[in-house]
PDB file of C-alpha atoms in Angstrom:
ATOM      1  CA  GLY A   5     -56.804 -44.545  47.398  1.00  0.00           C
ATOM      2  CA  ALA A   6     -55.733 -47.973  48.668  1.00  0.00           C
ATOM      3  CA  VAL A   7     -54.643 -50.540  46.124  1.00  0.00           C
ATOM      4  CA  VAL A   8     -54.712 -54.235  46.399  1.00  0.00           C
ATOM      5  CA  SER A   9     -52.997 -56.436  43.867  1.00  0.00           C
ATOM      6  CA  GLN A  10     -53.662 -60.088  43.231  1.00  0.00           C
ATOM      7  CA  HIS A  11     -51.527 -62.511  41.243  1.00  0.00           C
ATOM      8  CA  PRO A  12     -52.017 -64.418  39.008  1.00  0.00           C
ATOM      9  CA  SER A  13     -55.084 -62.982  37.410  1.00  0.00           C
ATOM     10  CA  ARG A  14     -55.754 -66.203  35.528  1.00  0.00           C
ATOM     11  CA  VAL A  15     -54.445 -69.703  36.004  1.00  0.00           C
ATOM     12  CA  ILE A  16     -55.106 -73.061  34.398  1.00  0.00           C
ATOM     13  CA  CYS A  17     -53.818 -76.131  36.135  1.00  0.00           C
ATOM     14  CA  LYS A  18     -54.236 -79.825  35.969  1.00  0.00           C
ATOM     15  CA  SER A  19     -56.230 -81.823  38.436  1.00  0.00           C
ATOM     16  CA  GLY A  20     -54.162 -82.905  41.418  1.00  0.00           C
ATOM     17  CA  THR A  21     -51.704 -79.953  41.305  1.00  0.00           C
ATOM     18  CA  SER A  22     -51.552 -77.067  43.778  1.00  0.00           C
ATOM     19  CA  VAL A  23     -51.933 -73.361  42.933  1.00  0.00           C
ATOM     20  CA  LYS A  24     -50.808 -70.433  45.010  1.00  0.00           C
ATOM     21  CA  ILE A  25     -52.512 -67.046  44.763  1.00  0.00           C
ATOM     22  CA  GLU A  26     -50.970 -63.860  46.225  1.00  0.00           C
ATOM     23  CA  CYS A  27     -52.696 -60.899  47.633  1.00  0.00           C
ATOM     24  CA  ARG A  28     -50.849 -57.691  48.350  1.00  0.00           C
ATOM     25  CA  SER A  29     -51.811 -54.357  49.805  1.00  0.00           C
ATOM     26  CA  LEU A  30     -49.620 -52.003  47.885  1.00  0.00           C
ATOM     27  CA  ASP A  31     -49.824 -48.707  49.804  1.00  0.00           C
ATOM     28  CA  PHE A  32     -51.217 -49.589  53.159  1.00  0.00           C
ATOM     29  CA  GLN A  33     -50.722 -52.230  55.877  1.00  0.00           C
ATOM     30  CA  ALA A  34     -53.555 -54.715  56.500  1.00  0.00           C
ATOM     31  CA  THR A  35     -53.713 -56.687  59.679  1.00  0.00           C
ATOM     32  CA  THR A  36     -56.676 -58.473  58.257  1.00  0.00           C
ATOM     33  CA  MET A  37     -57.316 -59.785  54.697  1.00  0.00           C
ATOM     34  CA  PHE A  38     -60.225 -61.830  53.432  1.00  0.00           C
ATOM     35  CA  TRP A  39     -60.530 -64.515  50.826  1.00  0.00           C
ATOM     36  CA  TYR A  40     -63.697 -64.873  48.802  1.00  0.00           C
ATOM     37  CA  ARG A  41     -64.927 -67.228  46.196  1.00  0.00           C
ATOM     38  CA  GLN A  42     -67.510 -66.470  43.601  1.00  0.00           C
ATOM     39  CA  PHE A  43     -69.383 -68.722  41.292  1.00  0.00           C
ATOM     40  CA  PRO A  44     -70.958 -67.423  38.084  1.00  0.00           C
ATOM     41  CA  LYS A  45     -73.885 -65.105  38.726  1.00  0.00           C
ATOM     42  CA  LYS A  46     -73.614 -65.703  42.468  1.00  0.00           C
ATOM     43  CA  SER A  47     -72.638 -63.354  45.206  1.00  0.00           C
ATOM     44  CA  LEU A  48     -69.394 -63.320  47.083  1.00  0.00           C
ATOM     45  CA  MET A  49     -68.820 -66.229  49.564  1.00  0.00           C
ATOM     46  CA  LEU A  50     -66.412 -65.588  52.325  1.00  0.00           C
ATOM     47  CA  MET A  51     -63.991 -68.464  52.616  1.00  0.00           C
ATOM     48  CA  ALA A  52     -61.692 -67.265  55.389  1.00  0.00           C
ATOM     49  CA  THR A  53     -60.324 -64.375  57.357  1.00  0.00           C
ATOM     50  CA  SER A  54     -56.573 -64.055  57.174  1.00  0.00           C
ATOM     51  CA  ASN A  55     -54.868 -62.599  60.261  1.00  0.00           C
ATOM     52  CA  GLU A  56     -51.328 -61.395  60.143  1.00  0.00           C
ATOM     53  CA  GLY A  57     -49.147 -63.501  62.382  1.00  0.00           C
ATOM     54  CA  SER A  58     -51.838 -65.968  63.406  1.00  0.00           C
ATOM     55  CA  LYS A  59     -53.888 -68.732  61.905  1.00  0.00           C
ATOM     56  CA  ALA A  60     -56.711 -67.986  59.489  1.00  0.00           C
ATOM     57  CA  THR A  61     -60.316 -68.305  60.542  1.00  0.00           C
ATOM     58  CA  TYR A  62     -62.249 -70.419  58.121  1.00  0.00           C
ATOM     59  CA  GLU A  63     -65.933 -70.243  57.414  1.00  0.00           C
ATOM     60  CA  GLN A  64     -68.110 -73.244  57.983  1.00  0.00           C
ATOM     61  CA  GLY A  65     -67.808 -75.779  55.198  1.00  0.00           C
ATOM     62  CA  VAL A  66     -64.449 -74.589  53.971  1.00  0.00           C
ATOM     63  CA  GLU A  67     -61.686 -77.139  54.253  1.00  0.00           C
ATOM     64  CA  LYS A  68     -58.646 -75.575  55.828  1.00  0.00           C
ATOM     65  CA  ASP A  69     -56.305 -78.370  54.764  1.00  0.00           C
ATOM     66  CA  LYS A  70     -57.387 -77.802  51.080  1.00  0.00           C
ATOM     67  CA  PHE A  71     -57.295 -74.040  51.152  1.00  0.00           C
ATOM     68  CA  LEU A  72     -54.142 -73.036  52.923  1.00  0.00           C
ATOM     69  CA  ILE A  73     -53.799 -69.429  53.943  1.00  0.00           C
ATOM     70  CA  ASN A  74     -50.640 -67.723  55.087  1.00  0.00           C
ATOM     71  CA  HIS A  75     -50.542 -64.054  56.173  1.00  0.00           C
ATOM     72  CA  ALA A  76     -46.768 -63.656  56.671  1.00  0.00           C
ATOM     73  CA  SER A  77     -46.672 -59.857  56.659  1.00  0.00           C
ATOM     74  CA  LEU A  78     -48.852 -56.818  56.944  1.00  0.00           C
ATOM     75  CA  THR A  79     -48.992 -56.578  53.130  1.00  0.00           C
ATOM     76  CA  LEU A  80     -49.106 -60.107  51.923  1.00  0.00           C
ATOM     77  CA  SER A  81     -51.536 -63.013  52.242  1.00  0.00           C
ATOM     78  CA  THR A  82     -51.410 -66.123  50.141  1.00  0.00           C
ATOM     79  CA  LEU A  83     -54.075 -68.772  49.301  1.00  0.00           C
ATOM     80  CA  THR A  84     -52.933 -72.181  48.194  1.00  0.00           C
ATOM     81  CA  VAL A  85     -55.420 -74.479  46.617  1.00  0.00           C
ATOM     82  CA  THR A  86     -53.975 -77.939  47.284  1.00  0.00           C
ATOM     83  CA  SER A  87     -54.652 -80.970  45.091  1.00  0.00           C
ATOM     84  CA  ALA A  88     -57.030 -78.930  42.923  1.00  0.00           C
ATOM     85  CA  HIS A  89     -60.024 -80.591  41.231  1.00  0.00           C
ATOM     86  CA  PRO A  90     -62.334 -79.291  38.553  1.00  0.00           C
ATOM     87  CA  GLU A  91     -64.950 -78.310  41.169  1.00  0.00           C
ATOM     88  CA  ASP A  92     -62.389 -75.847  42.604  1.00  0.00           C
ATOM     89  CA  SER A  93     -62.588 -73.862  39.392  1.00  0.00           C
ATOM     90  CA  SER A  94     -63.929 -70.463  40.362  1.00  0.00           C
ATOM     91  CA  PHE A  95     -63.203 -66.735  40.724  1.00  0.00           C
ATOM     92  CA  TYR A  96     -61.209 -66.122  43.854  1.00  0.00           C
ATOM     93  CA  ILE A  97     -61.029 -62.595  45.265  1.00  0.00           C
ATOM     94  CA  CYS A  98     -59.035 -61.150  48.127  1.00  0.00           C
ATOM     95  CA  SER A  99     -59.690 -57.999  50.064  1.00  0.00           C
ATOM     96  CA  ALA A 100     -57.604 -56.108  52.608  1.00  0.00           C
ATOM     97  CA  ARG A 101     -59.268 -54.217  55.407  1.00  0.00           C
ATOM     98  CA  VAL A 102     -58.225 -50.772  56.523  1.00  0.00           C
ATOM     99  CA  ASP A 103     -57.941 -50.943  60.386  1.00  0.00           C
ATOM    100  CA  ARG A 104     -59.126 -47.413  61.001  1.00  0.00           C
ATOM    101  CA  GLY A 105     -62.022 -45.156  60.039  1.00  0.00           C
ATOM    102  CA  PHE A 106     -64.958 -47.224  58.772  1.00  0.00           C
ATOM    103  CA  HIS A 107     -62.858 -50.310  58.157  1.00  0.00           C
ATOM    104  CA  GLU A 108     -63.498 -50.350  54.436  1.00  0.00           C
ATOM    105  CA  GLN A 109     -62.374 -53.429  52.470  1.00  0.00           C
ATOM    106  CA  TYR A 110     -60.416 -52.903  49.267  1.00  0.00           C
ATOM    107  CA  PHE A 111     -60.589 -55.679  46.772  1.00  0.00           C
ATOM    108  CA  GLY A 112     -57.934 -57.247  44.593  1.00  0.00           C
ATOM    109  CA  PRO A 113     -58.805 -57.742  40.918  1.00  0.00           C
ATOM    110  CA  GLY A 114     -59.507 -61.461  41.395  1.00  0.00           C
ATOM    111  CA  THR A 115     -58.010 -64.695  40.122  1.00  0.00           C
ATOM    112  CA  ARG A 116     -59.822 -66.898  37.619  1.00  0.00           C
ATOM    113  CA  LEU A 117     -58.788 -70.528  38.441  1.00  0.00           C
ATOM    114  CA  THR A 118     -59.608 -73.272  35.944  1.00  0.00           C
ATOM    115  CA  VAL A 119     -58.766 -76.866  36.857  1.00  0.00           C
ATOM    116  CA  THR A 120     -58.734 -79.259  33.952  1.00  0.00           C
TER     117      THR A 120
ATOM    118  CA  GLY B   1     -79.930 -64.806  62.226  1.00  0.00           C
ATOM    119  CA  GLN B   2     -78.496 -62.406  59.697  1.00  0.00           C
ATOM    120  CA  ASN B   3     -80.334 -61.605  56.502  1.00  0.00           C
ATOM    121  CA  ILE B   4     -79.807 -59.120  53.738  1.00  0.00           C
ATOM    122  CA  ASP B   5     -82.341 -58.788  50.935  1.00  0.00           C
ATOM    123  CA  GLN B   6     -82.146 -56.995  47.652  1.00  0.00           C
ATOM    124  CA  PRO B   7     -83.880 -57.588  44.343  1.00  0.00           C
ATOM    125  CA  THR B   8     -82.260 -60.137  42.071  1.00  0.00           C
ATOM    126  CA  GLU B   9     -82.511 -58.075  38.843  1.00  0.00           C
ATOM    127  CA  MET B  10     -83.749 -54.719  37.674  1.00  0.00           C
ATOM    128  CA  THR B  11     -83.995 -53.168  34.249  1.00  0.00           C
ATOM    129  CA  ALA B  12     -83.811 -49.429  33.473  1.00  0.00           C
ATOM    130  CA  THR B  13     -83.447 -47.096  30.504  1.00  0.00           C
ATOM    131  CA  GLU B  14     -80.381 -45.059  29.614  1.00  0.00           C
ATOM    132  CA  GLY B  15     -80.702 -41.531  31.009  1.00  0.00           C
ATOM    133  CA  ALA B  16     -83.288 -42.503  33.596  1.00  0.00           C
ATOM    134  CA  ILE B  17     -83.111 -42.938  37.340  1.00  0.00           C
ATOM    135  CA  VAL B  18     -83.150 -46.253  39.255  1.00  0.00           C
ATOM    136  CA  GLN B  19     -83.370 -47.027  42.933  1.00  0.00           C
ATOM    137  CA  ILE B  20     -82.014 -50.322  44.308  1.00  0.00           C
ATOM    138  CA  ASN B  21     -83.324 -51.186  47.709  1.00  0.00           C
ATOM    139  CA  CYS B  22     -81.653 -53.246  50.486  1.00  0.00           C
ATOM    140  CA  THR B  23     -83.277 -54.408  53.722  1.00  0.00           C
ATOM    141  CA  TYR B  24     -81.269 -56.065  56.492  1.00  0.00           C
ATOM    142  CA  GLN B  25     -81.454 -57.801  59.757  1.00  0.00           C
ATOM    143  CA  THR B  26     -78.032 -58.322  61.426  1.00  0.00           C
ATOM    144  CA  SER B  27     -76.708 -58.989  64.893  1.00  0.00           C
ATOM    145  CA  GLY B  28     -74.526 -55.935  64.841  1.00  0.00           C
ATOM    146  CA  PHE B  29     -74.191 -52.818  62.668  1.00  0.00           C
ATOM    147  CA  ASN B  30     -71.137 -50.704  62.023  1.00  0.00           C
ATOM    148  CA  GLY B  31     -72.277 -49.356  58.701  1.00  0.00           C
ATOM    149  CA  LEU B  32     -73.577 -50.313  55.311  1.00  0.00           C
ATOM    150  CA  PHE B  33     -71.620 -50.412  52.054  1.00  0.00           C
ATOM    151  CA  TRP B  34     -72.685 -50.384  48.472  1.00  0.00           C
ATOM    152  CA  TYR B  35     -70.274 -51.971  45.886  1.00  0.00           C
ATOM    153  CA  GLN B  36     -70.455 -52.218  42.160  1.00  0.00           C
ATOM    154  CA  GLN B  37     -69.309 -55.363  40.390  1.00  0.00           C
ATOM    155  CA  HIS B  38     -68.945 -55.766  36.651  1.00  0.00           C
ATOM    156  CA  ALA B  39     -69.012 -59.300  35.235  1.00  0.00           C
ATOM    157  CA  GLY B  40     -65.682 -61.064  35.696  1.00  0.00           C
ATOM    158  CA  GLU B  41     -64.230 -58.269  37.898  1.00  0.00           C
ATOM    159  CA  ALA B  42     -63.815 -57.701  41.600  1.00  0.00           C
ATOM    160  CA  PRO B  43     -66.193 -55.346  43.460  1.00  0.00           C
ATOM    161  CA  THR B  44     -65.411 -51.656  43.682  1.00  0.00           C
ATOM    162  CA  PHE B  45     -66.468 -49.353  46.472  1.00  0.00           C
ATOM    163  CA  LEU B  46     -69.376 -46.967  45.862  1.00  0.00           C
ATOM    164  CA  SER B  47     -70.574 -45.633  49.177  1.00  0.00           C
ATOM    165  CA  TYR B  48     -70.682 -46.030  53.012  1.00  0.00           C
ATOM    166  CA  ASN B  49     -73.463 -45.052  55.360  1.00  0.00           C
ATOM    167  CA  VAL B  50     -73.364 -45.396  59.109  1.00  0.00           C
ATOM    168  CA  LEU B  51     -75.710 -42.504  60.152  1.00  0.00           C
ATOM    169  CA  ASP B  52     -79.266 -42.055  58.937  1.00  0.00           C
ATOM    170  CA  GLY B  53     -79.766 -39.952  55.888  1.00  0.00           C
ATOM    171  CA  LEU B  54     -78.629 -39.404  52.304  1.00  0.00           C
ATOM    172  CA  GLU B  55     -75.045 -39.448  51.084  1.00  0.00           C
ATOM    173  CA  GLU B  56     -74.616 -38.019  47.597  1.00  0.00           C
ATOM    174  CA  LYS B  57     -71.639 -38.650  45.362  1.00  0.00           C
ATOM    175  CA  GLY B  58     -71.995 -37.437  41.808  1.00  0.00           C
ATOM    176  CA  ARG B  59     -74.645 -39.482  39.972  1.00  0.00           C
ATOM    177  CA  PHE B  60     -74.843 -41.972  42.868  1.00  0.00           C
ATOM    178  CA  SER B  61     -76.603 -41.407  46.132  1.00  0.00           C
ATOM    179  CA  SER B  62     -77.116 -43.783  49.065  1.00  0.00           C
ATOM    180  CA  PHE B  63     -79.663 -43.562  51.838  1.00  0.00           C
ATOM    181  CA  LEU B  64     -79.849 -45.259  55.221  1.00  0.00           C
ATOM    182  CA  SER B  65     -82.563 -45.712  57.865  1.00  0.00           C
ATOM    183  CA  ARG B  66     -81.124 -47.748  60.751  1.00  0.00           C
ATOM    184  CA  SER B  67     -84.491 -47.942  62.554  1.00  0.00           C
ATOM    185  CA  LYS B  68     -86.073 -49.513  59.541  1.00  0.00           C
ATOM    186  CA  GLY B  69     -83.086 -51.646  58.552  1.00  0.00           C
ATOM    187  CA  TYR B  70     -83.356 -50.180  55.085  1.00  0.00           C
ATOM    188  CA  SER B  71     -81.033 -48.611  52.531  1.00  0.00           C
ATOM    189  CA  TYR B  72     -81.189 -47.692  48.890  1.00  0.00           C
ATOM    190  CA  LEU B  73     -78.758 -46.817  46.147  1.00  0.00           C
ATOM    191  CA  LEU B  74     -80.002 -44.214  43.715  1.00  0.00           C
ATOM    192  CA  LEU B  75     -78.399 -43.935  40.300  1.00  0.00           C
ATOM    193  CA  LYS B  76     -79.213 -40.901  38.149  1.00  0.00           C
ATOM    194  CA  GLU B  77     -78.593 -40.222  34.428  1.00  0.00           C
ATOM    195  CA  LEU B  78     -78.015 -43.855  33.749  1.00  0.00           C
ATOM    196  CA  GLN B  79     -75.310 -44.814  31.328  1.00  0.00           C
ATOM    197  CA  MET B  80     -74.769 -48.093  29.590  1.00  0.00           C
ATOM    198  CA  LYS B  81     -71.585 -48.628  31.611  1.00  0.00           C
ATOM    199  CA  ASP B  82     -73.675 -48.696  34.764  1.00  0.00           C
ATOM    200  CA  SER B  83     -74.840 -52.151  33.732  1.00  0.00           C
ATOM    201  CA  ALA B  84     -73.392 -54.267  36.597  1.00  0.00           C
ATOM    202  CA  SER B  85     -74.334 -56.028  39.804  1.00  0.00           C
ATOM    203  CA  TYR B  86     -74.792 -53.794  42.879  1.00  0.00           C
ATOM    204  CA  LEU B  87     -73.950 -55.426  46.206  1.00  0.00           C
ATOM    205  CA  CYS B  88     -75.280 -54.287  49.538  1.00  0.00           C
ATOM    206  CA  ALA B  89     -73.112 -55.267  52.491  1.00  0.00           C
ATOM    207  CA  ILE B  90     -73.344 -54.737  56.248  1.00  0.00           C
ATOM    208  CA  LEU B  91     -70.305 -54.317  58.534  1.00  0.00           C
ATOM    209  CA  ASP B  92     -71.148 -56.345  61.505  1.00  0.00           C
ATOM    210  CA  SER B  93     -70.046 -56.038  65.157  1.00  0.00           C
ATOM    211  CA  ASN B  94     -66.720 -57.829  64.338  1.00  0.00           C
ATOM    212  CA  TYR B  95     -66.111 -55.410  61.384  1.00  0.00           C
ATOM    213  CA  GLN B  96     -66.715 -58.274  58.976  1.00  0.00           C
ATOM    214  CA  LEU B  97     -68.777 -57.663  55.840  1.00  0.00           C
ATOM    215  CA  ILE B  98     -72.051 -59.586  55.480  1.00  0.00           C
ATOM    216  CA  TRP B  99     -72.991 -59.578  51.811  1.00  0.00           C
ATOM    217  CA  GLY B 100     -76.316 -59.410  50.075  1.00  0.00           C
ATOM    218  CA  ALA B 101     -76.797 -61.547  46.957  1.00  0.00           C
ATOM    219  CA  GLY B 102     -76.491 -58.555  44.704  1.00  0.00           C
ATOM    220  CA  THR B 103     -78.880 -56.875  42.184  1.00  0.00           C
ATOM    221  CA  LYS B 104     -78.093 -57.229  38.522  1.00  0.00           C
ATOM    222  CA  LEU B 105     -78.956 -53.944  36.830  1.00  0.00           C
ATOM    223  CA  ILE B 106     -79.603 -54.077  33.103  1.00  0.00           C
ATOM    224  CA  ILE B 107     -79.525 -50.742  31.201  1.00  0.00           C
ATOM    225  CA  LYS B 108     -81.392 -50.617  27.913  1.00  0.00           C
ATOM    226  CA  PRO B 109     -80.813 -47.885  25.270  1.00  0.00           C
TER     227      PRO B 109
END
């Protein structure tokens, strides 16, 4: 089956610093990847759609200058949380979409970000 | 507008059967997914339905009625490890997933 990795799995950073999260599809190419955010006991919230070779598409209310997304290759997308604040603490999950069949999304294991 | 409804929480007994319902209204439809999510972990794929009817996979089955905008996930022979949240998601006309809020399933011994 398709495997998606995400790194780091956990990160603690100080307020005002930036954090980069990597999402890789290990055994398939993904033209499209997605970045989600999830608060405790809440459902997934789509932040943005990452398109290889073009700009990401952000959902309403998500600051694109704060959450920088780069999809440099068919197997790698990165999310950078700039000038992080405690309210950015959350569980960030990426997924990669298979561009054939029923377009299933495979999820990375998630990154737990804590901003102190 | 787009709307997906599923119960917030359900409780069932180990060894029993439980059915989790999902109703939806979306602008486009390219299939319905069920995902399982344990606390603190990412969702994992359970099933996909695009045609009406029942798809069976081991202890788990998923049913779809497109005319009624309705699906259910059926879990048999419940085990304690099945305690998790179950997410219903619709693949819309742009092949983007629209997520339900999830159903937290609590299994009691």
